[in-house]
Amino acid sequence: MEFLKVDSVDAARQKLLDSVKAGLVSKESVTPNQALGRVAAEDVFAPENIPAFRRSTVDGYAVLSADTAAAGESIPVFLTLAGRVEMGQPANLTLVGGQCAEVFTGGMLPDGANAVVMVEYTEEFGGQGLAISQSVAHGENVVLPGEDMKAGDLLLRKGKRILPQDIGALAAAGVNAVSVYAPTRATILSTGDELVAPEQTPTPGQVRNINTYALSALAKKHGLELVSTSVLPDDQNALEQAVRTAMQNSDIVIVSGGSSKGKKDMTRLVFDRLAVPGVYTHGIAIKPGKPTILGYDDASRTLLVGLPGHPVSAMMVFELLIGWLLREVMGAQPPPAIPARITCNVASAPGKLTCWPCRLSRTGSKYTAEPVFGKSGMITTLTQADGYFIAPPDAEGLREGGDVMVHLF
Amino acid sequence: MEFLKVDSVDAARQKLLDSVKAGLVSKESVTPNQALGRVAAEDVFAPENIPAFRRSTVDGYAVLSADTAAAGESIPVFLTLAGRVEMGQPANLTLVGGQCAEVFTGGMLPDGANAVVMVEYTEEFGGQGLAISQSVAHGENVVLPGEDMKAGDLLLRKGKRILPQDIGALAAAGVNAVSVYAPTRATILSTGDELVAPEQTPTPGQVRNINTYALSALAKKHGLELVSTSVLPDDQNALEQAVRTAMQNSDIVIVSGGSSKGKKDMTRLVFDRLAVPGVYTHGIAIKPGKPTILGYDDASRTLLVGLPGHPVSAMMVFELLIGWLLREVMGAQPPPAIPARITCNVASAPGKLTCWPCRLSRTGSKYTAEPVFGKSGMITTLTQADGYFIAPPDAEGLREGGDVMVHLF
């Protein structure tokens, strides 16, 4: 039976990647101001040297370093004050031996000077004289042209998630547009006759719709753009109509629900009716989340994802597959996982990769991971957790005190 | 001299916290959909039991567990199929011994039933009969009312940064409004005669303005709302006018620049003219970032921050003081730091806490932190780093192979 053909997580990931090779992400140009948290879609190289001129890193006096060689606290060296470099102005003077010029942090060094003495080690006297009580080496307290970045240096790496300092570096270099990945457009369809809106009071047998809200938030967290969200009854025609519409304006169509027997095949049937090549993964060896299906439509370039109805399963599969895929196609790195020791033995499901939600605690530089136990589908197993770790499918389980890597939510 | 009175980071933090006790943050009510990434301003308790009724966690058949005790793969137990529970409907039947009812994942258990047999271990025959090949224990594959959350359980803790699963839990519980901290309003003023806009070509002595862009992005990253940003010449009247205006509509006024001798006191003078009690920290024992000043105005409830002109110093001080303060007043936790071993000796500045930007690398479950070296103020020391670690002020420095905690950017 087709639904028993279950892929490993690695196999499912490879199929995902292969299926979207025609393109899941596109690029757009934004200003650095708009780029925070976005992923760079192209390498950016520095167009010029930064700084463009020799700058002082301190407030003080530009000197010829050789002039200061004999300076000490008890026997200062005396120099002639030849002028001052104003901020934002070129240094319109040239120093010769025995001369110095006042310069401020970030100011331009005069020709002839090759170091700066900090103001703390100087004393002006008589308007034209300066006593210096500390020697400086050649180049001391000076940043050379191109020392921060040289023209042609890699300023921003493709695949990097853009941080405030990157925006600062782009500003410094005068790069006023940056190519980033455009948000991937997603539609989220939640199916189930039992679902009512959160503001409604469920009658016996009904439950409030969790998945639309939890998955929408997860999609936003991963930088997706939500085209629309809908709640549908367990009706194949309604689902088919909704998926067809979504395929026209979305890069990813996510259907959650359909875990019950009659419905199990409904999402697959709809995907296979509408898409070519259609469904290629009929289940994944992962706990929770086995009844996940994956497919693709070449014509509309739409990724089709059928997630379990259980919110916990749906969210874990989203993290492990969709989140992974989005990073992979952009060449982005996941946030570093936290090494921790588990506080108790945990079981592995035979043949399945098991995701364990856990709480992190830190003592000194060591973390412990306390698994959060709970029955299938309980949302509080996720709200009480800081992250999750993975027990591999071939393990007997993991022992108390064993090392795991915790991926933060 | 007043500017030599330097506070430790701990002392500066305590003064910050004391100064804003009149209030830096306010609360607002948002829908769960709007709450992603916001910090909960009040505890939220579950208003009712979730689930509200006994739910099956699998597709299968509701049974009286005692009826299945003898079931095995070779000798099944035979039960009478009394009906089916439709999704979203109450279970309108009561099972007695020898009976079972079809139920789907998330469906309601009929009265009388106390467990569910997974469909994989059953076979229907003759329309009214069911063969069961595996026994189930009392309560197996069933979630009890209140087992996910009980009425009165803490659903969302004050100070928690709201994750997708929290939004799911709020939806599940029918909580349609949540109290979160409103964004703190900030104005960022960058001063310097040498500054030109990133789209301009600097002449000798001029540099492009980095701080406005880097600090704005950092402010956004920390959830601040930017009221305005301005670039000002080194002119006390202009600064005073800008700070006065900003104090009327901002919770925090940040002035960056003013590191050169004449300007060093300008920001302090302006803060002290406009604010009561005014400046309380005239420098911080931190590298980079010593020339930071902090003040407060009781009447307008405005925090006044004078940051160094060096972008790297300004950003590190923002992270360590403003970022810290915002979390502290909301009761929010910082993201977990990463334990790592440093790849080389690093120096400590005498009497100062030193922030070392570093690159993280992982081998197995171990991270190493490679310090990024560079002269004062070089923005690339931050763009090449994944985070930073702190060398304490009383240390001789840190040795190669020593343990540090890396705070991610």
PDB file of N, CA and C in Angstrom, chain A residues 33 36 48 53 59 87-88 90 102 104 142 147-148 160 165 171-174 176 194 198-199 204-206 208 210 217 220 259-261 337 339 365 367 375 378-380 382-383 405 409, chain B residues 33 36 48 53 59 87-88 90 102 104 142 147-148 160 165 171-174 176 194 198-199 204-206 208 210 217 220 259-261 337-339 362 365 367 375 378-380 382-383 409:
ATOM      1  N   ASN A  33      18.603  49.751   5.139  1.00  0.00           N
ATOM      2  CA  ASN A  33      17.626  49.969   6.217  1.00  0.00           C
ATOM      3  C   ASN A  33      16.535  48.914   6.271  1.00  0.00           C
ATOM      4  N   LEU A  36      17.407  44.253   7.603  1.00  0.00           N
ATOM      5  CA  LEU A  36      17.626  43.549   8.872  1.00  0.00           C
ATOM      6  C   LEU A  36      16.913  42.194   8.902  1.00  0.00           C
ATOM      7  N   GLU A  48      35.192  50.339  -2.327  1.00  0.00           N
ATOM      8  CA  GLU A  48      36.322  51.266  -2.136  1.00  0.00           C
ATOM      9  C   GLU A  48      36.988  50.940  -0.804  1.00  0.00           C
ATOM     10  N   PHE A  53      41.114  57.398   4.093  1.00  0.00           N
ATOM     11  CA  PHE A  53      42.326  58.163   4.424  1.00  0.00           C
ATOM     12  C   PHE A  53      42.809  57.682   5.800  1.00  0.00           C
ATOM     13  N   ASP A  59      41.605  60.753  20.436  1.00  0.00           N
ATOM     14  CA  ASP A  59      41.818  62.193  20.515  1.00  0.00           C
ATOM     15  C   ASP A  59      43.261  62.423  20.931  1.00  0.00           C
ATOM     16  N   MET A  87      37.396  68.154  12.230  1.00  0.00           N
ATOM     17  CA  MET A  87      36.604  66.997  11.795  1.00  0.00           C
ATOM     18  C   MET A  87      35.899  67.327  10.483  1.00  0.00           C
ATOM     19  N   GLY A  88      35.942  66.377   9.586  1.00  0.00           N
ATOM     20  CA  GLY A  88      35.255  66.563   8.317  1.00  0.00           C
ATOM     21  C   GLY A  88      36.054  67.373   7.307  1.00  0.00           C
ATOM     22  N   PRO A  90      39.916  68.089   5.285  1.00  0.00           N
ATOM     23  CA  PRO A  90      41.215  67.486   4.987  1.00  0.00           C
ATOM     24  C   PRO A  90      42.280  68.092   5.901  1.00  0.00           C
ATOM     25  N   GLU A 102      47.079  68.827  16.374  1.00  0.00           N
ATOM     26  CA  GLU A 102      45.956  68.270  17.136  1.00  0.00           C
ATOM     27  C   GLU A 102      45.014  67.532  16.183  1.00  0.00           C
ATOM     28  N   PHE A 104      41.435  64.734  16.244  1.00  0.00           N
ATOM     29  CA  PHE A 104      40.413  64.088  17.065  1.00  0.00           C
ATOM     30  C   PHE A 104      40.135  62.673  16.563  1.00  0.00           C
ATOM     31  N   VAL A 142      46.495  54.742  14.689  1.00  0.00           N
ATOM     32  CA  VAL A 142      46.144  55.159  13.328  1.00  0.00           C
ATOM     33  C   VAL A 142      45.515  53.971  12.593  1.00  0.00           C
ATOM     34  N   GLU A 147      42.205  49.561   5.844  1.00  0.00           N
ATOM     35  CA  GLU A 147      42.477  48.616   6.932  1.00  0.00           C
ATOM     36  C   GLU A 147      41.185  48.002   7.472  1.00  0.00           C
ATOM     37  N   ASP A 148      40.081  48.727   7.445  1.00  0.00           N
ATOM     38  CA  ASP A 148      38.800  48.146   7.866  1.00  0.00           C
ATOM     39  C   ASP A 148      38.287  47.253   6.735  1.00  0.00           C
ATOM     40  N   LYS A 160      24.158  34.975   4.187  1.00  0.00           N
ATOM     41  CA  LYS A 160      24.238  35.479   5.559  1.00  0.00           C
ATOM     42  C   LYS A 160      22.946  36.193   5.942  1.00  0.00           C
ATOM     43  N   GLN A 165      25.263  45.101  12.350  1.00  0.00           N
ATOM     44  CA  GLN A 165      26.618  45.511  11.958  1.00  0.00           C
ATOM     45  C   GLN A 165      26.829  45.399  10.446  1.00  0.00           C
ATOM     46  N   ALA A 171      26.549  50.789   5.017  1.00  0.00           N
ATOM     47  CA  ALA A 171      26.507  52.256   5.065  1.00  0.00           C
ATOM     48  C   ALA A 171      27.920  52.822   4.919  1.00  0.00           C
ATOM     49  N   ALA A 172      28.864  52.233   5.643  1.00  0.00           N
ATOM     50  CA  ALA A 172      30.249  52.713   5.604  1.00  0.00           C
ATOM     51  C   ALA A 172      30.800  52.685   4.181  1.00  0.00           C
ATOM     52  N   ALA A 173      30.433  51.634   3.453  1.00  0.00           N
ATOM     53  CA  ALA A 173      30.983  51.435   2.113  1.00  0.00           C
ATOM     54  C   ALA A 173      30.175  52.150   1.037  1.00  0.00           C
ATOM     55  N   GLY A 174      29.074  52.778   1.435  1.00  0.00           N
ATOM     56  CA  GLY A 174      28.253  53.471   0.453  1.00  0.00           C
ATOM     57  C   GLY A 174      27.468  52.539  -0.445  1.00  0.00           C
ATOM     58  N   ASN A 176      24.126  51.175  -1.276  1.00  0.00           N
ATOM     59  CA  ASN A 176      22.790  51.657  -0.936  1.00  0.00           C
ATOM     60  C   ASN A 176      21.663  50.742  -1.382  1.00  0.00           C
ATOM     61  N   GLU A 194     -14.148  19.245  12.753  1.00  0.00           N
ATOM     62  CA  GLU A 194     -14.220  19.509  14.190  1.00  0.00           C
ATOM     63  C   GLU A 194     -13.736  20.902  14.576  1.00  0.00           C
ATOM     64  N   PRO A 198     -10.963  30.341  17.267  1.00  0.00           N
ATOM     65  CA  PRO A 198     -10.611  30.535  18.679  1.00  0.00           C
ATOM     66  C   PRO A 198     -11.632  31.366  19.447  1.00  0.00           C
ATOM     67  N   GLU A 199     -12.344  32.276  18.772  1.00  0.00           N
ATOM     68  CA  GLU A 199     -13.290  33.112  19.510  1.00  0.00           C
ATOM     69  C   GLU A 199     -14.643  32.417  19.702  1.00  0.00           C
ATOM     70  N   PRO A 204     -19.508  19.867  22.313  1.00  0.00           N
ATOM     71  CA  PRO A 204     -18.826  18.573  22.467  1.00  0.00           C
ATOM     72  C   PRO A 204     -18.459  17.965  21.102  1.00  0.00           C
ATOM     73  N   GLY A 205     -17.219  17.546  20.996  1.00  0.00           N
ATOM     74  CA  GLY A 205     -16.720  17.001  19.736  1.00  0.00           C
ATOM     75  C   GLY A 205     -15.962  18.028  18.918  1.00  0.00           C
ATOM     76  N   GLN A 206     -16.214  19.311  19.170  1.00  0.00           N
ATOM     77  CA  GLN A 206     -15.500  20.370  18.441  1.00  0.00           C
ATOM     78  C   GLN A 206     -14.257  20.814  19.220  1.00  0.00           C
ATOM     79  N   ARG A 208     -11.056  24.070  19.109  1.00  0.00           N
ATOM     80  CA  ARG A 208     -10.622  25.306  18.454  1.00  0.00           C
ATOM     81  C   ARG A 208      -9.465  25.009  17.511  1.00  0.00           C
ATOM     82  N   ILE A 210      -6.102  25.291  16.079  1.00  0.00           N
ATOM     83  CA  ILE A 210      -4.776  25.706  16.543  1.00  0.00           C
ATOM     84  C   ILE A 210      -3.845  25.909  15.355  1.00  0.00           C
ATOM     85  N   ALA A 217       2.256  31.623  12.487  1.00  0.00           N
ATOM     86  CA  ALA A 217       3.323  32.264  13.260  1.00  0.00           C
ATOM     87  C   ALA A 217       4.676  31.637  12.916  1.00  0.00           C
ATOM     88  N   LYS A 220       5.798  32.954   9.629  1.00  0.00           N
ATOM     89  CA  LYS A 220       6.340  34.316   9.775  1.00  0.00           C
ATOM     90  C   LYS A 220       7.732  34.268  10.386  1.00  0.00           C
ATOM     91  N   SER A 259      -5.750  13.658   9.199  1.00  0.00           N
ATOM     92  CA  SER A 259      -5.065  12.497   9.755  1.00  0.00           C
ATOM     93  C   SER A 259      -6.012  11.330   9.971  1.00  0.00           C
ATOM     94  N   SER A 260      -7.299  11.585   9.872  1.00  0.00           N
ATOM     95  CA  SER A 260      -8.216  10.468  10.105  1.00  0.00           C
ATOM     96  C   SER A 260      -8.318   9.595   8.854  1.00  0.00           C
ATOM     97  N   LYS A 261      -8.765   8.349   9.059  1.00  0.00           N
ATOM     98  CA  LYS A 261      -8.642   7.311   8.044  1.00  0.00           C
ATOM     99  C   LYS A 261      -9.154   7.739   6.672  1.00  0.00           C
ATOM    100  N   ALA A 337      23.121  25.272  17.594  1.00  0.00           N
ATOM    101  CA  ALA A 337      22.431  24.468  18.598  1.00  0.00           C
ATOM    102  C   ALA A 337      23.253  24.482  19.888  1.00  0.00           C
ATOM    103  N   PRO A 339      24.865  22.627  23.098  1.00  0.00           N
ATOM    104  CA  PRO A 339      25.218  21.315  23.654  1.00  0.00           C
ATOM    105  C   PRO A 339      24.679  21.174  25.071  1.00  0.00           C
ATOM    106  N   SER A 365      29.002  26.872  32.806  1.00  0.00           N
ATOM    107  CA  SER A 365      29.036  26.831  31.342  1.00  0.00           C
ATOM    108  C   SER A 365      28.377  25.567  30.793  1.00  0.00           C
ATOM    109  N   TYR A 367      24.950  23.115  30.133  1.00  0.00           N
ATOM    110  CA  TYR A 367      23.497  23.073  30.032  1.00  0.00           C
ATOM    111  C   TYR A 367      22.993  21.656  30.253  1.00  0.00           C
ATOM    112  N   LYS A 375       1.379  13.386  26.128  1.00  0.00           N
ATOM    113  CA  LYS A 375       0.770  12.572  25.096  1.00  0.00           C
ATOM    114  C   LYS A 375       0.784  13.277  23.755  1.00  0.00           C
ATOM    115  N   MET A 378      -0.293  17.138  22.469  1.00  0.00           N
ATOM    116  CA  MET A 378      -0.499  18.138  23.518  1.00  0.00           C
ATOM    117  C   MET A 378       0.387  19.356  23.242  1.00  0.00           C
ATOM    118  N   ILE A 379      -0.244  20.497  22.999  1.00  0.00           N
ATOM    119  CA  ILE A 379       0.481  21.707  22.621  1.00  0.00           C
ATOM    120  C   ILE A 379       1.396  22.165  23.762  1.00  0.00           C
ATOM    121  N   THR A 380       1.032  21.835  24.990  1.00  0.00           N
ATOM    122  CA  THR A 380       1.858  22.276  26.127  1.00  0.00           C
ATOM    123  C   THR A 380       3.211  21.570  26.169  1.00  0.00           C
ATOM    124  N   LEU A 382       5.104  21.661  23.770  1.00  0.00           N
ATOM    125  CA  LEU A 382       5.949  22.644  23.073  1.00  0.00           C
ATOM    126  C   LEU A 382       6.060  23.962  23.828  1.00  0.00           C
ATOM    127  N   THR A 383       4.960  24.386  24.480  1.00  0.00           N
ATOM    128  CA  THR A 383       5.023  25.694  25.157  1.00  0.00           C
ATOM    129  C   THR A 383       5.908  25.615  26.400  1.00  0.00           C
ATOM    130  N   MET A 405      22.395  17.878  21.181  1.00  0.00           N
ATOM    131  CA  MET A 405      22.430  19.263  20.708  1.00  0.00           C
ATOM    132  C   MET A 405      20.987  19.763  20.705  1.00  0.00           C
ATOM    133  N   PHE A 409      13.711  26.796  19.910  1.00  0.00           N
ATOM    134  CA  PHE A 409      12.496  27.205  19.188  1.00  0.00           C
ATOM    135  C   PHE A 409      12.575  28.688  18.895  1.00  0.00           C
TER     136      PHE A 409
ATOM    137  N   ASN B  33      -2.450  36.539  16.989  1.00  0.00           N
ATOM    138  CA  ASN B  33      -1.833  36.664  15.658  1.00  0.00           C
ATOM    139  C   ASN B  33      -0.771  37.757  15.579  1.00  0.00           C
ATOM    140  N   LEU B  36       3.564  37.386  17.906  1.00  0.00           N
ATOM    141  CA  LEU B  36       4.828  36.665  17.680  1.00  0.00           C
ATOM    142  C   LEU B  36       6.036  37.529  18.009  1.00  0.00           C
ATOM    143  N   GLU B  48     -10.116  27.349  30.710  1.00  0.00           N
ATOM    144  CA  GLU B  48     -10.932  26.128  30.717  1.00  0.00           C
ATOM    145  C   GLU B  48     -10.027  24.927  30.480  1.00  0.00           C
ATOM    146  N   PHE B  53     -13.045  17.414  26.335  1.00  0.00           N
ATOM    147  CA  PHE B  53     -13.660  16.080  26.390  1.00  0.00           C
ATOM    148  C   PHE B  53     -12.578  15.049  26.116  1.00  0.00           C
ATOM    149  N   ASP B  59      -6.340   7.144  14.996  1.00  0.00           N
ATOM    150  CA  ASP B  59      -7.480   6.594  14.261  1.00  0.00           C
ATOM    151  C   ASP B  59      -7.660   5.156  14.712  1.00  0.00           C
ATOM    152  N   MET B  87     -16.234  13.365  13.296  1.00  0.00           N
ATOM    153  CA  MET B  87     -15.427  14.505  13.745  1.00  0.00           C
ATOM    154  C   MET B  87     -16.324  15.726  13.930  1.00  0.00           C
ATOM    155  N   GLY B  88     -16.097  16.423  15.031  1.00  0.00           N
ATOM    156  CA  GLY B  88     -16.865  17.637  15.295  1.00  0.00           C
ATOM    157  C   GLY B  88     -18.227  17.376  15.896  1.00  0.00           C
ATOM    158  N   PRO B  90     -20.663  15.248  18.925  1.00  0.00           N
ATOM    159  CA  PRO B  90     -20.587  14.512  20.189  1.00  0.00           C
ATOM    160  C   PRO B  90     -20.720  13.016  19.911  1.00  0.00           C
ATOM    161  N   GLU B 102     -16.093   3.182  16.025  1.00  0.00           N
ATOM    162  CA  GLU B 102     -15.008   3.784  15.239  1.00  0.00           C
ATOM    163  C   GLU B 102     -14.802   5.232  15.672  1.00  0.00           C
ATOM    164  N   PHE B 104     -11.883   8.714  15.157  1.00  0.00           N
ATOM    165  CA  PHE B 104     -10.715   9.225  14.427  1.00  0.00           C
ATOM    166  C   PHE B 104      -9.834  10.052  15.356  1.00  0.00           C
ATOM    167  N   VAL B 142      -5.743   7.832  24.597  1.00  0.00           N
ATOM    168  CA  VAL B 142      -6.806   8.767  24.971  1.00  0.00           C
ATOM    169  C   VAL B 142      -6.170   9.944  25.722  1.00  0.00           C
ATOM    170  N   GLU B 147      -5.989  17.364  30.326  1.00  0.00           N
ATOM    171  CA  GLU B 147      -4.663  16.753  30.355  1.00  0.00           C
ATOM    172  C   GLU B 147      -3.629  17.627  29.624  1.00  0.00           C
ATOM    173  N   ASP B 148      -4.040  18.359  28.610  1.00  0.00           N
ATOM    174  CA  ASP B 148      -3.109  19.282  27.951  1.00  0.00           C
ATOM    175  C   ASP B 148      -2.959  20.527  28.827  1.00  0.00           C
ATOM    176  N   LYS B 160       7.803  36.059  29.032  1.00  0.00           N
ATOM    177  CA  LYS B 160       8.185  35.113  27.981  1.00  0.00           C
ATOM    178  C   LYS B 160       8.065  35.770  26.601  1.00  0.00           C
ATOM    179  N   GLN B 165       4.282  28.275  19.176  1.00  0.00           N
ATOM    180  CA  GLN B 165       3.493  27.327  19.956  1.00  0.00           C
ATOM    181  C   GLN B 165       2.668  28.021  21.039  1.00  0.00           C
ATOM    182  N   ALA B 171      -4.716  30.040  21.088  1.00  0.00           N
ATOM    183  CA  ALA B 171      -5.849  29.712  20.216  1.00  0.00           C
ATOM    184  C   ALA B 171      -6.636  28.534  20.794  1.00  0.00           C
ATOM    185  N   ALA B 172      -5.903  27.516  21.236  1.00  0.00           N
ATOM    186  CA  ALA B 172      -6.552  26.319  21.790  1.00  0.00           C
ATOM    187  C   ALA B 172      -7.448  26.680  22.962  1.00  0.00           C
ATOM    188  N   ALA B 173      -6.971  27.613  23.793  1.00  0.00           N
ATOM    189  CA  ALA B 173      -7.689  27.957  25.019  1.00  0.00           C
ATOM    190  C   ALA B 173      -8.734  29.043  24.791  1.00  0.00           C
ATOM    191  N   GLY B 174      -8.815  29.552  23.565  1.00  0.00           N
ATOM    192  CA  GLY B 174      -9.794  30.591  23.284  1.00  0.00           C
ATOM    193  C   GLY B 174      -9.433  31.939  23.881  1.00  0.00           C
ATOM    194  N   ASN B 176      -8.254  35.382  23.207  1.00  0.00           N
ATOM    195  CA  ASN B 176      -8.212  36.148  21.963  1.00  0.00           C
ATOM    196  C   ASN B 176      -7.541  37.505  22.087  1.00  0.00           C
ATOM    197  N   GLU B 194      31.993  65.438  10.515  1.00  0.00           N
ATOM    198  CA  GLU B 194      32.629  64.634   9.469  1.00  0.00           C
ATOM    199  C   GLU B 194      31.650  63.708   8.753  1.00  0.00           C
ATOM    200  N   PRO B 198      25.194  57.848   3.478  1.00  0.00           N
ATOM    201  CA  PRO B 198      25.789  56.727   2.735  1.00  0.00           C
ATOM    202  C   PRO B 198      25.740  56.901   1.228  1.00  0.00           C
ATOM    203  N   GLU B 199      24.755  57.639   0.734  1.00  0.00           N
ATOM    204  CA  GLU B 199      24.664  57.792  -0.727  1.00  0.00           C
ATOM    205  C   GLU B 199      25.576  58.923  -1.230  1.00  0.00           C
ATOM    206  N   PRO B 204      37.962  64.221   1.370  1.00  0.00           N
ATOM    207  CA  PRO B 204      38.960  63.885   2.393  1.00  0.00           C
ATOM    208  C   PRO B 204      38.588  64.479   3.753  1.00  0.00           C
ATOM    209  N   GLY B 205      38.653  63.652   4.785  1.00  0.00           N
ATOM    210  CA  GLY B 205      38.264  64.077   6.122  1.00  0.00           C
ATOM    211  C   GLY B 205      36.838  63.706   6.475  1.00  0.00           C
ATOM    212  N   GLN B 206      36.002  63.477   5.470  1.00  0.00           N
ATOM    213  CA  GLN B 206      34.612  63.073   5.722  1.00  0.00           C
ATOM    214  C   GLN B 206      34.484  61.551   5.726  1.00  0.00           C
ATOM    215  N   ARG B 208      31.264  58.312   5.835  1.00  0.00           N
ATOM    216  CA  ARG B 208      29.833  58.066   5.788  1.00  0.00           C
ATOM    217  C   ARG B 208      29.326  57.729   7.189  1.00  0.00           C
ATOM    218  N   ILE B 210      27.677  55.793   9.833  1.00  0.00           N
ATOM    219  CA  ILE B 210      27.383  54.383  10.095  1.00  0.00           C
ATOM    220  C   ILE B 210      26.372  54.250  11.225  1.00  0.00           C
ATOM    221  N   ALA B 217      19.086  49.676  13.271  1.00  0.00           N
ATOM    222  CA  ALA B 217      18.831  48.248  13.076  1.00  0.00           C
ATOM    223  C   ALA B 217      18.902  47.510  14.417  1.00  0.00           C
ATOM    224  N   LYS B 220      15.750  48.149  16.279  1.00  0.00           N
ATOM    225  CA  LYS B 220      14.652  47.321  15.753  1.00  0.00           C
ATOM    226  C   LYS B 220      14.794  45.884  16.230  1.00  0.00           C
ATOM    227  N   SER B 259      32.944  62.063  20.575  1.00  0.00           N
ATOM    228  CA  SER B 259      34.069  61.459  21.279  1.00  0.00           C
ATOM    229  C   SER B 259      35.294  62.367  21.258  1.00  0.00           C
ATOM    230  N   SER B 260      35.286  63.405  20.431  1.00  0.00           N
ATOM    231  CA  SER B 260      36.483  64.254  20.386  1.00  0.00           C
ATOM    232  C   SER B 260      36.469  65.236  21.548  1.00  0.00           C
ATOM    233  N   LYS B 261      37.622  65.747  21.862  1.00  0.00           N
ATOM    234  CA  LYS B 261      37.842  66.452  23.121  1.00  0.00           C
ATOM    235  C   LYS B 261      36.789  67.520  23.393  1.00  0.00           C
ATOM    236  N   ALA B 337      23.454  31.646  25.863  1.00  0.00           N
ATOM    237  CA  ALA B 337      24.799  31.818  25.328  1.00  0.00           C
ATOM    238  C   ALA B 337      25.390  30.445  25.026  1.00  0.00           C
ATOM    239  N   ILE B 338      26.378  30.427  24.122  1.00  0.00           N
ATOM    240  CA  ILE B 338      26.970  29.170  23.662  1.00  0.00           C
ATOM    241  C   ILE B 338      28.298  28.937  24.378  1.00  0.00           C
ATOM    242  N   PRO B 339      28.445  27.817  25.073  1.00  0.00           N
ATOM    243  CA  PRO B 339      29.741  27.533  25.688  1.00  0.00           C
ATOM    244  C   PRO B 339      30.775  27.201  24.605  1.00  0.00           C
ATOM    245  N   ARG B 362      31.991  24.720  15.115  1.00  0.00           N
ATOM    246  CA  ARG B 362      31.541  23.566  15.869  1.00  0.00           C
ATOM    247  C   ARG B 362      32.174  22.307  15.325  1.00  0.00           C
ATOM    248  N   SER B 365      29.966  18.111  19.339  1.00  0.00           N
ATOM    249  CA  SER B 365      29.144  18.906  20.258  1.00  0.00           C
ATOM    250  C   SER B 365      29.942  20.035  20.908  1.00  0.00           C
ATOM    251  N   TYR B 367      32.113  23.699  20.676  1.00  0.00           N
ATOM    252  CA  TYR B 367      32.338  24.925  19.917  1.00  0.00           C
ATOM    253  C   TYR B 367      33.690  25.527  20.292  1.00  0.00           C
ATOM    254  N   LYS B 375      41.654  46.944  14.843  1.00  0.00           N
ATOM    255  CA  LYS B 375      41.830  48.210  15.558  1.00  0.00           C
ATOM    256  C   LYS B 375      40.486  48.776  15.974  1.00  0.00           C
ATOM    257  N   MET B 378      36.850  49.470  13.965  1.00  0.00           N
ATOM    258  CA  MET B 378      36.693  48.818  12.662  1.00  0.00           C
ATOM    259  C   MET B 378      35.414  47.981  12.648  1.00  0.00           C
ATOM    260  N   ILE B 379      34.475  48.366  11.782  1.00  0.00           N
ATOM    261  CA  ILE B 379      33.156  47.713  11.750  1.00  0.00           C
ATOM    262  C   ILE B 379      33.289  46.242  11.352  1.00  0.00           C
ATOM    263  N   THR B 380      34.350  45.933  10.585  1.00  0.00           N
ATOM    264  CA  THR B 380      34.485  44.540  10.146  1.00  0.00           C
ATOM    265  C   THR B 380      34.826  43.597  11.304  1.00  0.00           C
ATOM    266  N   LEU B 382      33.062  43.396  13.770  1.00  0.00           N
ATOM    267  CA  LEU B 382      31.724  42.887  14.127  1.00  0.00           C
ATOM    268  C   LEU B 382      31.092  42.084  13.008  1.00  0.00           C
ATOM    269  N   THR B 383      31.313  42.488  11.758  1.00  0.00           N
ATOM    270  CA  THR B 383      30.655  41.762  10.663  1.00  0.00           C
ATOM    271  C   THR B 383      31.276  40.379  10.479  1.00  0.00           C
ATOM    272  N   PHE B 409      25.219  37.514  18.181  1.00  0.00           N
ATOM    273  CA  PHE B 409      24.684  38.775  17.665  1.00  0.00           C
ATOM    274  C   PHE B 409      23.323  38.526  17.066  1.00  0.00           C
TER     275      PHE B 409
END
